[in-house]
Amino acid sequence: MPVMGNTLNQLAIGKSKAFVNQIDNITENSPIVKAMPFTQASDQLWDVSSALTSISGPTQALDINSPLPEIQITDGLRRSELAVFGAEMFVPEDTALLEGGPDKYFGKNRVSFERQTGMDVEQQVIYNALLPFALAGAKAGHDTMLNAGGSANANYSLIVARFDEANLSGLYSPLCFKRDTFLDMQPINGGKLYHNANSAHRYYNVLGYGLRMKTYIGMRMLSFRNISSIVNIDMAGATPFTARMVDEALLAARVGEAGKTLIMCHPKVKLWLQEIGKVQRLETTFGDTAVNHGIESWNGVPVVTSYNFMDGSETNITVPA
């Protein structure tokens, strides 16, 4: 797993043990969230950043002792809203008693919730942030989305993202690191018994205890030079998904410029990369038994796989010509 600066796990270093353990649980089944860097948002619930749009300056060499021309920088403020991730947990009074009290019950079952939170965050990053941003770039005339030709709504996608603090990164609320746990946890009704008012819950109108957990996370996405993607990859049909297309996606994300680049996809797409790749493009690792021949990178760019990508069920995306 590639690791870069300012990941959530690294930011948690020096915090309480509960904080570190919670981050470990959140990122355990969310390898993209674990690998990508995060930046503190400018405010508790949103981020306002300056997006560089153009630079104009000297175009030729100057004579000695000549006055220096001024570089003109054009930028604009962009606002990104943070999203709320969280849920409530409820335990009936009798179950809590058998478990040794509500605190022990919630402590026992909180790990599963934290892992699910990480998976939910990662799916949002993939399908509500990175892919829509790449599509917006394509609609604006940038080479941010390539079409692999799938047309049966049974597709996969591959995303290339070059993360850097200024243009493309995860965002966390300043509130997240001002407490002892990453997820803000508060007992419902002050930790006292209450009737569950959720009519859709299996324990509707039953007395019990509740716990509320939530946090605020978002994405800073300011430059189309930091993103590219390949969509409509249909493994069941004829497709132009080729090694050249992957190379073009890397070029579109300006691999080699400032930042750290990741190739992100479903594990099955990674297997297909192994089929279409050439020896010079792929770097593999070999286990002690010489059986594990997994792809670690493509042309030096780390490949991160996640089961939080849809498994061959993405709908067709209309890619601008």
PDB file of C-alpha atoms in Angstrom:
ATOM      1  CA  MET A   1       0.000   0.000   0.000  1.00  0.00           C
ATOM      2  CA  PRO A   2       1.498   3.357  -0.994  1.00  0.00           C
ATOM      3  CA  VAL A   3       1.718   5.903   1.791  1.00  0.00           C
ATOM      4  CA  MET A   4       2.047   9.653   1.308  1.00  0.00           C
ATOM      5  CA  GLY A   5       2.240  12.573   3.695  1.00  0.00           C
ATOM      6  CA  ASN A   6      -0.735  13.853   5.689  1.00  0.00           C
ATOM      7  CA  THR A   7      -2.841  10.725   5.460  1.00  0.00           C
ATOM      8  CA  LEU A   8      -5.478  10.357   8.160  1.00  0.00           C
ATOM      9  CA  ASN A   9      -3.378   7.671   9.840  1.00  0.00           C
ATOM     10  CA  GLN A  10      -0.326   9.942   9.923  1.00  0.00           C
ATOM     11  CA  LEU A  11      -2.342  12.917  11.163  1.00  0.00           C
ATOM     12  CA  ALA A  12      -3.598  10.744  14.029  1.00  0.00           C
ATOM     13  CA  ILE A  13      -0.060  10.161  15.351  1.00  0.00           C
ATOM     14  CA  GLY A  14       0.328  11.800  18.745  1.00  0.00           C
ATOM     15  CA  LYS A  15      -3.377  11.727  19.472  1.00  0.00           C
ATOM     16  CA  SER A  16      -5.115   9.499  21.997  1.00  0.00           C
ATOM     17  CA  LYS A  17      -5.073   5.723  21.589  1.00  0.00           C
ATOM     18  CA  ALA A  18      -8.818   5.768  20.961  1.00  0.00           C
ATOM     19  CA  PHE A  19      -8.302   8.313  18.178  1.00  0.00           C
ATOM     20  CA  VAL A  20      -5.608   6.242  16.444  1.00  0.00           C
ATOM     21  CA  ASN A  21      -7.607   3.016  16.786  1.00  0.00           C
ATOM     22  CA  GLN A  22     -10.684   4.675  15.301  1.00  0.00           C
ATOM     23  CA  ILE A  23      -8.756   5.962  12.264  1.00  0.00           C
ATOM     24  CA  ASP A  24      -7.271   2.474  11.782  1.00  0.00           C
ATOM     25  CA  ASN A  25     -10.787   1.007  11.783  1.00  0.00           C
ATOM     26  CA  ILE A  26     -12.133   3.656   9.382  1.00  0.00           C
ATOM     27  CA  THR A  27      -9.368   3.043   6.840  1.00  0.00           C
ATOM     28  CA  GLU A  28      -9.115  -0.755   7.222  1.00  0.00           C
ATOM     29  CA  ASN A  29     -11.526  -1.539   4.374  1.00  0.00           C
ATOM     30  CA  SER A  30     -11.001   1.786   2.591  1.00  0.00           C
ATOM     31  CA  PRO A  31      -7.574   1.686   0.907  1.00  0.00           C
ATOM     32  CA  ILE A  32      -8.112   4.844  -1.137  1.00  0.00           C
ATOM     33  CA  VAL A  33      -9.093   6.877   1.915  1.00  0.00           C
ATOM     34  CA  LYS A  34      -6.075   5.384   3.675  1.00  0.00           C
ATOM     35  CA  ALA A  35      -3.637   6.294   0.875  1.00  0.00           C
ATOM     36  CA  MET A  36      -4.826   9.779  -0.081  1.00  0.00           C
ATOM     37  CA  PRO A  37      -3.615  12.928   1.716  1.00  0.00           C
ATOM     38  CA  PHE A  38      -5.966  15.142   3.706  1.00  0.00           C
ATOM     39  CA  THR A  39      -5.845  18.895   4.315  1.00  0.00           C
ATOM     40  CA  GLN A  40      -7.597  20.877   7.019  1.00  0.00           C
ATOM     41  CA  ALA A  41     -10.572  22.809   5.665  1.00  0.00           C
ATOM     42  CA  SER A  42     -10.635  26.563   6.136  1.00  0.00           C
ATOM     43  CA  ASP A  43     -13.799  26.361   8.239  1.00  0.00           C
ATOM     44  CA  GLN A  44     -15.673  23.809  10.297  1.00  0.00           C
ATOM     45  CA  LEU A  45     -18.248  22.914   7.643  1.00  0.00           C
ATOM     46  CA  TRP A  46     -16.727  24.156   4.351  1.00  0.00           C
ATOM     47  CA  ASP A  47     -13.464  25.052   2.652  1.00  0.00           C
ATOM     48  CA  VAL A  48     -12.682  28.213   0.717  1.00  0.00           C
ATOM     49  CA  SER A  49      -9.561  27.973  -1.461  1.00  0.00           C
ATOM     50  CA  SER A  50      -7.928  30.074  -4.136  1.00  0.00           C
ATOM     51  CA  ALA A  51      -7.910  28.310  -7.504  1.00  0.00           C
ATOM     52  CA  LEU A  52      -5.152  29.415  -9.873  1.00  0.00           C
ATOM     53  CA  THR A  53      -6.627  29.964 -13.359  1.00  0.00           C
ATOM     54  CA  SER A  54      -3.747  31.508 -15.315  1.00  0.00           C
ATOM     55  CA  ILE A  55      -0.207  32.899 -15.073  1.00  0.00           C
ATOM     56  CA  SER A  56       1.315  35.374 -17.507  1.00  0.00           C
ATOM     57  CA  GLY A  57       4.870  36.590 -17.323  1.00  0.00           C
ATOM     58  CA  PRO A  58       8.230  36.933 -19.109  1.00  0.00           C
ATOM     59  CA  THR A  59       8.515  35.019 -22.377  1.00  0.00           C
ATOM     60  CA  GLN A  60      12.108  35.837 -23.282  1.00  0.00           C
ATOM     61  CA  ALA A  61      15.541  36.347 -21.736  1.00  0.00           C
ATOM     62  CA  LEU A  62      16.401  39.800 -20.367  1.00  0.00           C
ATOM     63  CA  ASP A  63      19.452  41.962 -20.722  1.00  0.00           C
ATOM     64  CA  ILE A  64      21.713  42.287 -17.697  1.00  0.00           C
ATOM     65  CA  ASN A  65      20.535  44.961 -15.233  1.00  0.00           C
ATOM     66  CA  SER A  66      17.157  45.195 -16.947  1.00  0.00           C
ATOM     67  CA  PRO A  67      14.050  45.730 -14.782  1.00  0.00           C
ATOM     68  CA  LEU A  68      12.145  42.544 -14.090  1.00  0.00           C
ATOM     69  CA  PRO A  69       8.661  42.223 -15.599  1.00  0.00           C
ATOM     70  CA  GLU A  70       5.730  41.495 -13.346  1.00  0.00           C
ATOM     71  CA  ILE A  71       4.110  38.072 -13.359  1.00  0.00           C
ATOM     72  CA  GLN A  72       0.337  38.358 -13.578  1.00  0.00           C
ATOM     73  CA  ILE A  73      -1.580  35.736 -11.612  1.00  0.00           C
ATOM     74  CA  THR A  74      -5.311  35.206 -12.063  1.00  0.00           C
ATOM     75  CA  ASP A  75      -7.144  33.218  -9.436  1.00  0.00           C
ATOM     76  CA  GLY A  76     -10.600  32.811  -7.995  1.00  0.00           C
ATOM     77  CA  LEU A  77     -12.093  31.598  -4.746  1.00  0.00           C
ATOM     78  CA  ARG A  78     -13.788  28.196  -4.728  1.00  0.00           C
ATOM     79  CA  ARG A  79     -16.002  26.907  -1.932  1.00  0.00           C
ATOM     80  CA  SER A  80     -16.282  23.189  -1.150  1.00  0.00           C
ATOM     81  CA  GLU A  81     -18.902  21.943   1.282  1.00  0.00           C
ATOM     82  CA  LEU A  82     -17.970  19.199   3.749  1.00  0.00           C
ATOM     83  CA  ALA A  83     -20.289  16.199   3.995  1.00  0.00           C
ATOM     84  CA  VAL A  84     -21.586  14.661   7.202  1.00  0.00           C
ATOM     85  CA  PHE A  85     -20.837  10.988   7.742  1.00  0.00           C
ATOM     86  CA  GLY A  86     -22.362   9.222  10.694  1.00  0.00           C
ATOM     87  CA  ALA A  87     -25.259   7.295  12.143  1.00  0.00           C
ATOM     88  CA  GLU A  88     -27.023   6.356  15.341  1.00  0.00           C
ATOM     89  CA  MET A  89     -26.780   3.098  17.262  1.00  0.00           C
ATOM     90  CA  PHE A  90     -29.564   1.820  19.527  1.00  0.00           C
ATOM     91  CA  VAL A  91     -29.527  -1.003  22.054  1.00  0.00           C
ATOM     92  CA  PRO A  92     -32.631  -2.231  23.927  1.00  0.00           C
ATOM     93  CA  GLU A  93     -32.506  -2.010  27.703  1.00  0.00           C
ATOM     94  CA  ASP A  94     -32.431  -5.778  28.261  1.00  0.00           C
ATOM     95  CA  THR A  95     -29.672  -6.376  25.691  1.00  0.00           C
ATOM     96  CA  ALA A  96     -27.582  -3.618  27.241  1.00  0.00           C
ATOM     97  CA  LEU A  97     -28.008  -5.240  30.656  1.00  0.00           C
ATOM     98  CA  LEU A  98     -26.845  -8.625  29.327  1.00  0.00           C
ATOM     99  CA  GLU A  99     -23.793  -6.992  27.702  1.00  0.00           C
ATOM    100  CA  GLY A 100     -22.722  -5.262  30.900  1.00  0.00           C
ATOM    101  CA  GLY A 101     -24.205  -1.872  30.128  1.00  0.00           C
ATOM    102  CA  PRO A 102     -24.659   0.373  27.063  1.00  0.00           C
ATOM    103  CA  ASP A 103     -21.036   1.560  27.077  1.00  0.00           C
ATOM    104  CA  LYS A 104     -19.712  -1.985  26.761  1.00  0.00           C
ATOM    105  CA  TYR A 105     -22.275  -2.800  24.069  1.00  0.00           C
ATOM    106  CA  PHE A 106     -21.406   0.260  21.975  1.00  0.00           C
ATOM    107  CA  GLY A 107     -17.688  -0.324  22.478  1.00  0.00           C
ATOM    108  CA  LYS A 108     -18.054  -3.902  21.269  1.00  0.00           C
ATOM    109  CA  ASN A 109     -20.007  -3.009  18.124  1.00  0.00           C
ATOM    110  CA  ARG A 110     -18.437   0.323  17.264  1.00  0.00           C
ATOM    111  CA  VAL A 111     -15.628  -1.231  15.193  1.00  0.00           C
ATOM    112  CA  SER A 112     -18.061  -2.494  12.548  1.00  0.00           C
ATOM    113  CA  PHE A 113     -19.685   0.924  12.335  1.00  0.00           C
ATOM    114  CA  GLU A 114     -16.312   2.655  11.974  1.00  0.00           C
ATOM    115  CA  ARG A 115     -15.283   0.309   9.156  1.00  0.00           C
ATOM    116  CA  GLN A 116     -18.589   0.917   7.395  1.00  0.00           C
ATOM    117  CA  THR A 117     -18.127   4.683   7.765  1.00  0.00           C
ATOM    118  CA  GLY A 118     -14.781   4.430   5.970  1.00  0.00           C
ATOM    119  CA  MET A 119     -16.348   2.392   3.169  1.00  0.00           C
ATOM    120  CA  ASP A 120     -19.186   4.914   2.830  1.00  0.00           C
ATOM    121  CA  VAL A 121     -16.696   7.790   2.662  1.00  0.00           C
ATOM    122  CA  GLU A 122     -14.678   5.987  -0.008  1.00  0.00           C
ATOM    123  CA  GLN A 123     -17.701   5.311  -2.224  1.00  0.00           C
ATOM    124  CA  GLN A 124     -18.609   8.992  -1.973  1.00  0.00           C
ATOM    125  CA  VAL A 125     -15.060   9.978  -2.958  1.00  0.00           C
ATOM    126  CA  ILE A 126     -15.201   7.684  -6.011  1.00  0.00           C
ATOM    127  CA  TYR A 127     -18.729   8.263  -7.305  1.00  0.00           C
ATOM    128  CA  ASN A 128     -19.741  11.673  -5.952  1.00  0.00           C
ATOM    129  CA  ALA A 129     -16.393  13.451  -6.185  1.00  0.00           C
ATOM    130  CA  LEU A 130     -13.594  12.113  -8.414  1.00  0.00           C
ATOM    131  CA  LEU A 131     -15.596  10.659 -11.318  1.00  0.00           C
ATOM    132  CA  PRO A 132     -18.007  13.631 -11.547  1.00  0.00           C
ATOM    133  CA  PHE A 133     -15.006  15.999 -11.416  1.00  0.00           C
ATOM    134  CA  ALA A 134     -13.337  14.104 -14.266  1.00  0.00           C
ATOM    135  CA  LEU A 135     -16.582  14.247 -16.280  1.00  0.00           C
ATOM    136  CA  ALA A 136     -16.874  17.994 -15.639  1.00  0.00           C
ATOM    137  CA  GLY A 137     -13.348  18.400 -16.962  1.00  0.00           C
ATOM    138  CA  ALA A 138     -14.214  16.459 -20.113  1.00  0.00           C
ATOM    139  CA  LYS A 139     -17.291  18.632 -20.676  1.00  0.00           C
ATOM    140  CA  ALA A 140     -15.062  21.685 -20.337  1.00  0.00           C
ATOM    141  CA  GLY A 141     -12.767  20.386 -23.083  1.00  0.00           C
ATOM    142  CA  HIS A 142     -10.053  18.749 -20.992  1.00  0.00           C
ATOM    143  CA  ASP A 143      -8.703  15.228 -21.569  1.00  0.00           C
ATOM    144  CA  THR A 144      -9.902  13.973 -18.180  1.00  0.00           C
ATOM    145  CA  MET A 145     -12.143  11.089 -19.271  1.00  0.00           C
ATOM    146  CA  LEU A 146     -11.464   8.288 -21.758  1.00  0.00           C
ATOM    147  CA  ASN A 147     -14.183   5.972 -23.054  1.00  0.00           C
ATOM    148  CA  ALA A 148     -13.513   2.213 -23.053  1.00  0.00           C
ATOM    149  CA  GLY A 149     -16.687   1.586 -25.059  1.00  0.00           C
ATOM    150  CA  GLY A 150     -18.917  -0.383 -22.699  1.00  0.00           C
ATOM    151  CA  SER A 151     -22.618   0.160 -23.407  1.00  0.00           C
ATOM    152  CA  ALA A 152     -24.493  -2.500 -21.406  1.00  0.00           C
ATOM    153  CA  ASN A 153     -24.543  -0.749 -17.999  1.00  0.00           C
ATOM    154  CA  ALA A 154     -22.150  -3.415 -16.706  1.00  0.00           C
ATOM    155  CA  ASN A 155     -19.015  -1.336 -16.478  1.00  0.00           C
ATOM    156  CA  TYR A 156     -15.948  -0.693 -14.368  1.00  0.00           C
ATOM    157  CA  SER A 157     -13.893   2.479 -14.133  1.00  0.00           C
ATOM    158  CA  LEU A 158     -10.287   3.437 -13.441  1.00  0.00           C
ATOM    159  CA  ILE A 159      -9.247   6.759 -11.901  1.00  0.00           C
ATOM    160  CA  VAL A 160      -5.854   8.459 -11.991  1.00  0.00           C
ATOM    161  CA  ALA A 161      -5.495  11.187  -9.375  1.00  0.00           C
ATOM    162  CA  ARG A 162      -2.448  13.339  -8.691  1.00  0.00           C
ATOM    163  CA  PHE A 163      -2.958  14.528  -5.145  1.00  0.00           C
ATOM    164  CA  ASP A 164      -1.417  17.747  -3.879  1.00  0.00           C
ATOM    165  CA  GLU A 165      -2.495  20.024  -1.068  1.00  0.00           C
ATOM    166  CA  ALA A 166      -3.337  23.010  -3.258  1.00  0.00           C
ATOM    167  CA  ASN A 167      -5.381  21.381  -6.041  1.00  0.00           C
ATOM    168  CA  LEU A 168      -6.631  17.903  -5.112  1.00  0.00           C
ATOM    169  CA  SER A 169      -6.857  16.420  -1.636  1.00  0.00           C
ATOM    170  CA  GLY A 170      -9.215  15.162   1.018  1.00  0.00           C
ATOM    171  CA  LEU A 171     -10.585  17.681   3.492  1.00  0.00           C
ATOM    172  CA  TYR A 172     -11.310  17.320   7.177  1.00  0.00           C
ATOM    173  CA  SER A 173     -13.024  19.730   9.506  1.00  0.00           C
ATOM    174  CA  PRO A 174     -10.859  21.519  12.100  1.00  0.00           C
ATOM    175  CA  LEU A 175     -13.233  19.964  14.617  1.00  0.00           C
ATOM    176  CA  CYS A 176     -11.958  16.462  13.811  1.00  0.00           C
ATOM    177  CA  PHE A 177      -8.589  16.882  15.513  1.00  0.00           C
ATOM    178  CA  LYS A 178      -9.786  18.930  18.486  1.00  0.00           C
ATOM    179  CA  ARG A 179     -11.279  15.981  20.342  1.00  0.00           C
ATOM    180  CA  ASP A 180     -10.173  12.551  21.547  1.00  0.00           C
ATOM    181  CA  THR A 181     -11.840  10.599  18.727  1.00  0.00           C
ATOM    182  CA  PHE A 182     -12.098  11.284  14.995  1.00  0.00           C
ATOM    183  CA  LEU A 183     -15.815  10.505  15.025  1.00  0.00           C
ATOM    184  CA  ASP A 184     -17.678  12.750  17.426  1.00  0.00           C
ATOM    185  CA  MET A 185     -19.546  10.409  19.764  1.00  0.00           C
ATOM    186  CA  GLN A 186     -22.378  11.630  21.943  1.00  0.00           C
ATOM    187  CA  PRO A 187     -24.915   9.597  23.980  1.00  0.00           C
ATOM    188  CA  ILE A 188     -28.488  10.267  22.950  1.00  0.00           C
ATOM    189  CA  ASN A 189     -30.779  11.669  25.633  1.00  0.00           C
ATOM    190  CA  GLY A 190     -27.762  12.224  27.870  1.00  0.00           C
ATOM    191  CA  GLY A 191     -27.166   8.482  28.116  1.00  0.00           C
ATOM    192  CA  LYS A 192     -30.542   7.893  29.776  1.00  0.00           C
ATOM    193  CA  LEU A 193     -33.284   5.486  28.745  1.00  0.00           C
ATOM    194  CA  TYR A 194     -35.666   6.628  25.995  1.00  0.00           C
ATOM    195  CA  HIS A 195     -38.279   5.099  23.708  1.00  0.00           C
ATOM    196  CA  ASN A 196     -37.021   4.415  20.184  1.00  0.00           C
ATOM    197  CA  ALA A 197     -39.215   6.647  18.014  1.00  0.00           C
ATOM    198  CA  ASN A 198     -38.050   5.225  14.656  1.00  0.00           C
ATOM    199  CA  SER A 199     -41.098   3.372  13.294  1.00  0.00           C
ATOM    200  CA  ALA A 200     -38.938   1.523  10.753  1.00  0.00           C
ATOM    201  CA  HIS A 201     -36.628   0.127  13.451  1.00  0.00           C
ATOM    202  CA  ARG A 202     -37.035  -3.440  14.685  1.00  0.00           C
ATOM    203  CA  TYR A 203     -37.107  -2.075  18.232  1.00  0.00           C
ATOM    204  CA  TYR A 204     -39.638   0.673  17.587  1.00  0.00           C
ATOM    205  CA  ASN A 205     -41.094   2.127  20.798  1.00  0.00           C
ATOM    206  CA  VAL A 206     -38.788  -0.078  22.916  1.00  0.00           C
ATOM    207  CA  LEU A 207     -36.870   1.426  25.824  1.00  0.00           C
ATOM    208  CA  GLY A 208     -33.117   1.508  25.379  1.00  0.00           C
ATOM    209  CA  TYR A 209     -29.975   3.567  24.954  1.00  0.00           C
ATOM    210  CA  GLY A 210     -28.553   5.388  21.937  1.00  0.00           C
ATOM    211  CA  LEU A 211     -25.232   6.673  20.640  1.00  0.00           C
ATOM    212  CA  ARG A 212     -24.712   9.248  17.899  1.00  0.00           C
ATOM    213  CA  MET A 213     -21.459   9.324  15.888  1.00  0.00           C
ATOM    214  CA  LYS A 214     -20.519  11.687  13.060  1.00  0.00           C
ATOM    215  CA  THR A 215     -17.684  13.566  11.378  1.00  0.00           C
ATOM    216  CA  TYR A 216     -17.209  16.083   8.558  1.00  0.00           C
ATOM    217  CA  ILE A 217     -15.124  15.167   5.486  1.00  0.00           C
ATOM    218  CA  GLY A 218     -14.932  16.539   1.956  1.00  0.00           C
ATOM    219  CA  MET A 219     -12.742  16.943  -1.139  1.00  0.00           C
ATOM    220  CA  ARG A 220     -10.763  19.884  -2.480  1.00  0.00           C
ATOM    221  CA  MET A 221     -10.850  19.637  -6.291  1.00  0.00           C
ATOM    222  CA  LEU A 222      -9.555  22.743  -8.050  1.00  0.00           C
ATOM    223  CA  SER A 223      -7.553  21.664 -11.114  1.00  0.00           C
ATOM    224  CA  PHE A 224      -8.455  19.371 -14.001  1.00  0.00           C
ATOM    225  CA  ARG A 225      -4.723  18.852 -14.496  1.00  0.00           C
ATOM    226  CA  ASN A 226      -4.781  16.567 -11.446  1.00  0.00           C
ATOM    227  CA  ILE A 227      -7.412  14.041 -12.573  1.00  0.00           C
ATOM    228  CA  SER A 228      -8.163  11.598 -15.367  1.00  0.00           C
ATOM    229  CA  SER A 229     -10.243   8.470 -15.746  1.00  0.00           C
ATOM    230  CA  ILE A 230     -11.185   5.575 -17.986  1.00  0.00           C
ATOM    231  CA  VAL A 231     -14.873   4.700 -17.873  1.00  0.00           C
ATOM    232  CA  ASN A 232     -17.270   2.215 -19.499  1.00  0.00           C
ATOM    233  CA  ILE A 233     -14.833  -0.678 -19.090  1.00  0.00           C
ATOM    234  CA  ASP A 234     -16.888  -3.794 -19.925  1.00  0.00           C
ATOM    235  CA  MET A 235     -14.975  -7.004 -19.335  1.00  0.00           C
ATOM    236  CA  ALA A 236     -17.700  -9.118 -20.918  1.00  0.00           C
ATOM    237  CA  GLY A 237     -17.630  -7.437 -24.317  1.00  0.00           C
ATOM    238  CA  ALA A 238     -15.244  -6.044 -26.896  1.00  0.00           C
ATOM    239  CA  THR A 239     -13.499  -2.986 -25.524  1.00  0.00           C
ATOM    240  CA  PRO A 240     -10.686  -0.650 -26.547  1.00  0.00           C
ATOM    241  CA  PHE A 241      -9.313  -0.759 -22.976  1.00  0.00           C
ATOM    242  CA  THR A 242      -5.628  -0.946 -23.843  1.00  0.00           C
ATOM    243  CA  ALA A 243      -2.216  -0.290 -22.350  1.00  0.00           C
ATOM    244  CA  ARG A 244      -1.994   2.854 -24.468  1.00  0.00           C
ATOM    245  CA  MET A 245      -5.243   4.133 -22.955  1.00  0.00           C
ATOM    246  CA  VAL A 246      -3.832   3.707 -19.448  1.00  0.00           C
ATOM    247  CA  ASP A 247      -0.683   5.565 -20.491  1.00  0.00           C
ATOM    248  CA  GLU A 248      -2.821   8.381 -21.933  1.00  0.00           C
ATOM    249  CA  ALA A 249      -4.714   8.622 -18.628  1.00  0.00           C
ATOM    250  CA  LEU A 250      -1.412   9.036 -16.780  1.00  0.00           C
ATOM    251  CA  LEU A 251      -0.357  11.799 -19.165  1.00  0.00           C
ATOM    252  CA  ALA A 252      -3.710  13.553 -18.755  1.00  0.00           C
ATOM    253  CA  ALA A 253      -3.184  13.716 -14.979  1.00  0.00           C
ATOM    254  CA  ARG A 254       0.287  15.205 -15.578  1.00  0.00           C
ATOM    255  CA  VAL A 255       2.148  12.411 -13.803  1.00  0.00           C
ATOM    256  CA  GLY A 256       5.549  13.691 -12.774  1.00  0.00           C
ATOM    257  CA  GLU A 257       4.414  17.173 -11.779  1.00  0.00           C
ATOM    258  CA  ALA A 258       4.050  18.153  -8.113  1.00  0.00           C
ATOM    259  CA  GLY A 259       2.101  15.752  -5.959  1.00  0.00           C
ATOM    260  CA  LYS A 260       1.653  12.024  -5.544  1.00  0.00           C
ATOM    261  CA  THR A 261      -0.254  10.042  -8.173  1.00  0.00           C
ATOM    262  CA  LEU A 262      -2.410   6.954  -7.615  1.00  0.00           C
ATOM    263  CA  ILE A 263      -4.150   4.633 -10.068  1.00  0.00           C
ATOM    264  CA  MET A 264      -7.394   3.493  -8.411  1.00  0.00           C
ATOM    265  CA  CYS A 265      -9.671   0.681  -9.573  1.00  0.00           C
ATOM    266  CA  HIS A 266     -11.575  -2.469  -8.626  1.00  0.00           C
ATOM    267  CA  PRO A 267      -9.357  -5.537  -8.033  1.00  0.00           C
ATOM    268  CA  LYS A 268     -10.757  -7.133 -11.214  1.00  0.00           C
ATOM    269  CA  VAL A 269      -9.563  -4.162 -13.283  1.00  0.00           C
ATOM    270  CA  LYS A 270      -6.127  -4.629 -11.766  1.00  0.00           C
ATOM    271  CA  LEU A 271      -6.157  -8.226 -13.038  1.00  0.00           C
ATOM    272  CA  TRP A 272      -7.007  -6.897 -16.484  1.00  0.00           C
ATOM    273  CA  LEU A 273      -4.089  -4.488 -16.266  1.00  0.00           C
ATOM    274  CA  GLN A 274      -1.941  -7.550 -15.801  1.00  0.00           C
ATOM    275  CA  GLU A 275      -3.341  -8.994 -19.031  1.00  0.00           C
ATOM    276  CA  ILE A 276      -2.877  -5.883 -21.194  1.00  0.00           C
ATOM    277  CA  GLY A 277       0.354  -4.625 -19.615  1.00  0.00           C
ATOM    278  CA  LYS A 278       3.840  -5.157 -20.907  1.00  0.00           C
ATOM    279  CA  VAL A 279       6.829  -6.090 -18.782  1.00  0.00           C
ATOM    280  CA  GLN A 280       8.282  -2.592 -18.962  1.00  0.00           C
ATOM    281  CA  ARG A 281       5.027  -1.049 -17.702  1.00  0.00           C
ATOM    282  CA  LEU A 282       4.398  -3.286 -14.722  1.00  0.00           C
ATOM    283  CA  GLU A 283       6.259  -3.779 -11.477  1.00  0.00           C
ATOM    284  CA  THR A 284       5.295  -6.905  -9.569  1.00  0.00           C
ATOM    285  CA  THR A 285       5.982  -8.375  -6.160  1.00  0.00           C
ATOM    286  CA  PHE A 286       6.788 -12.002  -5.509  1.00  0.00           C
ATOM    287  CA  GLY A 287       5.752 -13.710  -2.306  1.00  0.00           C
ATOM    288  CA  ASP A 288       7.930 -16.152  -0.428  1.00  0.00           C
ATOM    289  CA  THR A 289       6.168 -19.029  -2.175  1.00  0.00           C
ATOM    290  CA  ALA A 290       6.691 -17.462  -5.626  1.00  0.00           C
ATOM    291  CA  VAL A 291       2.930 -17.642  -6.164  1.00  0.00           C
ATOM    292  CA  ASN A 292       1.933 -14.039  -5.416  1.00  0.00           C
ATOM    293  CA  HIS A 293       2.558 -12.086  -8.637  1.00  0.00           C
ATOM    294  CA  GLY A 294       0.564  -8.944  -7.818  1.00  0.00           C
ATOM    295  CA  ILE A 295       0.903  -5.671  -9.731  1.00  0.00           C
ATOM    296  CA  GLU A 296       2.204  -2.911  -7.493  1.00  0.00           C
ATOM    297  CA  SER A 297       2.561  -0.098 -10.034  1.00  0.00           C
ATOM    298  CA  TRP A 298       2.117   0.864 -13.693  1.00  0.00           C
ATOM    299  CA  ASN A 299       4.997   2.869 -15.153  1.00  0.00           C
ATOM    300  CA  GLY A 300       6.020   3.599 -11.578  1.00  0.00           C
ATOM    301  CA  VAL A 301       2.585   4.835 -10.460  1.00  0.00           C
ATOM    302  CA  PRO A 302       1.133   2.849  -7.522  1.00  0.00           C
ATOM    303  CA  VAL A 303      -2.057   0.872  -8.206  1.00  0.00           C
ATOM    304  CA  VAL A 304      -4.555   0.936  -5.326  1.00  0.00           C
ATOM    305  CA  THR A 305      -7.497  -1.447  -5.547  1.00  0.00           C
ATOM    306  CA  SER A 306     -10.740  -1.146  -3.625  1.00  0.00           C
ATOM    307  CA  TYR A 307     -13.884  -3.245  -3.329  1.00  0.00           C
ATOM    308  CA  ASN A 308     -15.724   0.041  -2.832  1.00  0.00           C
ATOM    309  CA  PHE A 309     -15.712   0.390  -6.628  1.00  0.00           C
ATOM    310  CA  MET A 310     -18.831  -1.200  -8.120  1.00  0.00           C
ATOM    311  CA  ASP A 311     -18.246  -4.740  -9.343  1.00  0.00           C
ATOM    312  CA  GLY A 312     -19.191  -4.485 -13.023  1.00  0.00           C
ATOM    313  CA  SER A 313     -22.438  -2.619 -12.384  1.00  0.00           C
ATOM    314  CA  GLU A 314     -21.604   0.986 -13.248  1.00  0.00           C
ATOM    315  CA  THR A 315     -24.060   2.591 -15.641  1.00  0.00           C
ATOM    316  CA  ASN A 316     -22.921   3.933 -19.002  1.00  0.00           C
ATOM    317  CA  ILE A 317     -21.346   7.376 -18.944  1.00  0.00           C
ATOM    318  CA  THR A 318     -21.694   9.614 -21.986  1.00  0.00           C
ATOM    319  CA  VAL A 319     -18.187  10.921 -22.588  1.00  0.00           C
ATOM    320  CA  PRO A 320     -17.947  14.189 -24.550  1.00  0.00           C
ATOM    321  CA  ALA A 321     -16.243  13.739 -27.912  1.00  0.00           C
TER     322      ALA A 321
END
